[in-house]
Amino acid sequence: MPQLYAEVLLPLPLYSTFTYRIPEEMVDRVKVGFRVIVQFGTKKFYTGIVTSISPIAPEGFEVKEIKMLLDDYPIVKYPQLKFWDWIAEYYLCAPGDVYKAAVPAGLKVESETFVELNSDFEENPDDRLNEREIIVCQLLDHNGKMTPAEIERKTGFRNVVALIGKLLERGAAMISEKLVERYRSRKETYVRLTAQQGDSDALHAAFDAVHSAKKQETALLALIEMSGITRKGGEVKEVSRTELIERSGVTTAIIKAMADKGIVEIYKKEINRFKYNGLVGGELPKLSEAQNQALDEIHKSFLEKDITLLHGVTSSGKTEIYIHLIDYVLRRKEQALYLVPEIALTTQLTRRLQRVFGEKVLIYHSKFSDNERVDIWKRMLNTSEPCIVIGARSSIFLPFSNLSLIIVDEEHESSYKQQDPAPRYNARDMATVLGSMHSAKVLLGSATPAIDTYYKATSGRYGLVELTERFNDVKLPEIEIIDMTVERKKKKVDGTFSERAITLANEALARDEQVIFFLNRRGFAPMARCKQCAWVPKCLNCDVSLTYHKHLNQLVCHYCGATQPLPNVCPACKEPGVEIVGYGTERIEDQVEQIFPNKKIARMDLDTTRNKDGYENLIEDFSKKKSQILVGTQMVTKGLDFDGVSLVGVINADALINYPDFRASERAFNMLEQVAGRAGRRNTQGIVAVQTTNPNHPILLNLVNHDYKSFYTSELEQRQAFNYPPFTRLIYIYLKHRDISTLVELAAIYGNRLRELFGNRVFGPEEPTISRIQSLYIRKIMLKVETNASMKKVKAILRELYENMHQHPRMKGLIVYYDVDPM
Ligand code: ADP
Ligand code: ZN
Ligand code: ZN
């Protein structure tokens, strides 16, 4: 066998792969896409992925050996590796970053620090171990290797790390790196008869053995019946212990007793965690004429264009059209991917799809446990069976083998974009890349398409299908603009509610209809302030004012999570008088409780939906009308389908409109139109009450007419005038440093060098709105490049610049990263 070398991709933000020697015994087993354990640095071990194999020995440095081979089949397919490269190239990040984001943690064995006793250690009589240290040593002696966390748990000692440090210093303990495989396959306990099929003597013996034990006899009968062992020629079915207990009503102790007698055998078996919850496949929904026509147009469009936009007003029944497309794909024994912007949306949708496609529906997102994700990954890897995967953005990384359709629902949503950490990718855009790699068709759907998408659709890059009527001809809601300046003058405002909004809500509630109040700010109040001197408490790590959360009775930083108590006395002027200002959803909920005392109220925001089922329960209760009023952040705007809502109140439209960003108008219009779409979905025309101090703002005028196209046209003019996307491509370059003066200096140098290279395409450095997060100061440089510029070239220039900059003595400690196509 010739000596071979593998290029290994590590889950680290490094721009290259690393070469490792393949040990002789692995030479004919290691292949591209296999996971290997390699050492990187002096201590750490990582799971790497083999990206290529070559007989050429690298020169000029020592090559380490692969330590371990984890797979006997590739866990990542070759096209996926190409897809990762593509993403890394486009988003100016390391392929290792993409690998980290793409593969569930359970497939990436990690090294963890382990502590063990040093058996050669002799205690120094002048420096004896104290009592706590002795306890830890005894524990280590007993257990062998342990992690600090385990030691902490077993001893109940706090700050064990320091104690371990002392033991290490003295040589009493040692650190060792042990590999920990995180993924645990799920095992279930099964029970089988020891008697072979057809061996009636053995069966008789079994009955004799349980003769005087009634319960054992019952269990034996049940097991025979369930396994079908006495059925002639039939297959013997495996029976799980749980099923057996359910059927026979005996306890595990009874089964254990039978095992002790040698009648049955208890064994464990690995099962796939993917569980189907029992809904069976059913009929396709019947489409309306308009829907049928749209479906037809989509099929036609796909003959010419790989990517097509379905622009269908809210409640036009886009989901029903998707279902027909998916059905078409499944019938051809192919796979489809259905991307949704929020995990939260999968629940309603999953049920709708399962009703039609039964167990062909798979779900994949980050609230699933890692083990569940690994199971789905492996399942996708090992089969090309037809299926439909519903997933949030990370599902574009699944190992599809037979993908022929990708649906990106609510394609305008900014949550398709991963903000932090790298890769800062947009799953919608990468879905189109994935689609082209698989020769799959991509359907983007939205009632309010992103400006960029609509531009591509109207300029011929994408196909375009429009669906202008709502299902069942329900009218689009009437928009009523409430001028808060006028209302306040007339003293018709209660807290933050105008009298008019309250009247409308009361009318709806009196008709037994439901109401949604929307405010895009969580917490109780966005800010606290001293009445005397206007002092505002800010996060110690970030440059942001703290949000007051009443249920916690704390000030919370929404950027880093740090908390502080609300001070009674102002630390600046020493006067008591710190008050809270403004409104968040928590406070709105409080107010709503006072204004509508006999109504049941639910609140939906990040704080009420943190645990896995929180969101589901809220939606369930509201659709079952257990609550009449729902208060929420933008979470309530996204594709939810409630049929009892006739009024949506937008508490403060100004906060949406006045946001300092070139996409603010787009986002505001989308959000308002989407939240409006929640009103009056089935039989009645709904009303949307929009509170604003800016009633003549063009966005609101377009909203009143539900006029997406006018909005689009004027917005596009703005973008062209100021050279923003879709006319250019933006790259933000972020620079972060702990020390402000170093940062300012380096950012200026960076900006100047960039200007030498890119000329007037460079803007900044500027201080972003939030100029410090988690103790790091931030500067931002904006690069506007032509849309047809080669990202490869841009990347090469930026990399070279970065490397040159490293010669600067103060570069150490500077963090530089890029955000391509920022949202
Ligand atoms: P969109 O996603 O376009 O906002 P949905 O697909 O959620 O709209 O449809 C809105 C409502 O109309 C849903 O309650 C849906 O069940 C119903 N609906 C739409 N099309 C049909 C159809 N063809 N048959 C029965 N109900 C439909
Ligand atoms: Zn903070
Ligand atoms: Zn003060």
Coordinates of C-alpha atoms and ligand atoms in Angstrom, one line a residue, residues 530-535 570-575 578, ligand 3:
C530 CA -34.1 59.5 36.4
K531 CA -36.7 62.2 36.6
Q532 CA -34.3 64.7 38.1
C533 CA -31.2 64.4 35.9
A534 CA -32.2 62.1 33.0
W535 CA -29.7 59.5 33.9
C570 CA -30.4 57.5 41.1
P571 CA -26.6 56.8 41.2
A572 CA -25.9 60.1 39.4
C573 CA -27.8 62.7 41.4
K574 CA -28.6 60.6 44.5
E575 CA -32.3 61.5 44.3
V578 CA -35.8 56.5 38.7
Ligands
ZN3 ZN -30.6 61.4 38.7

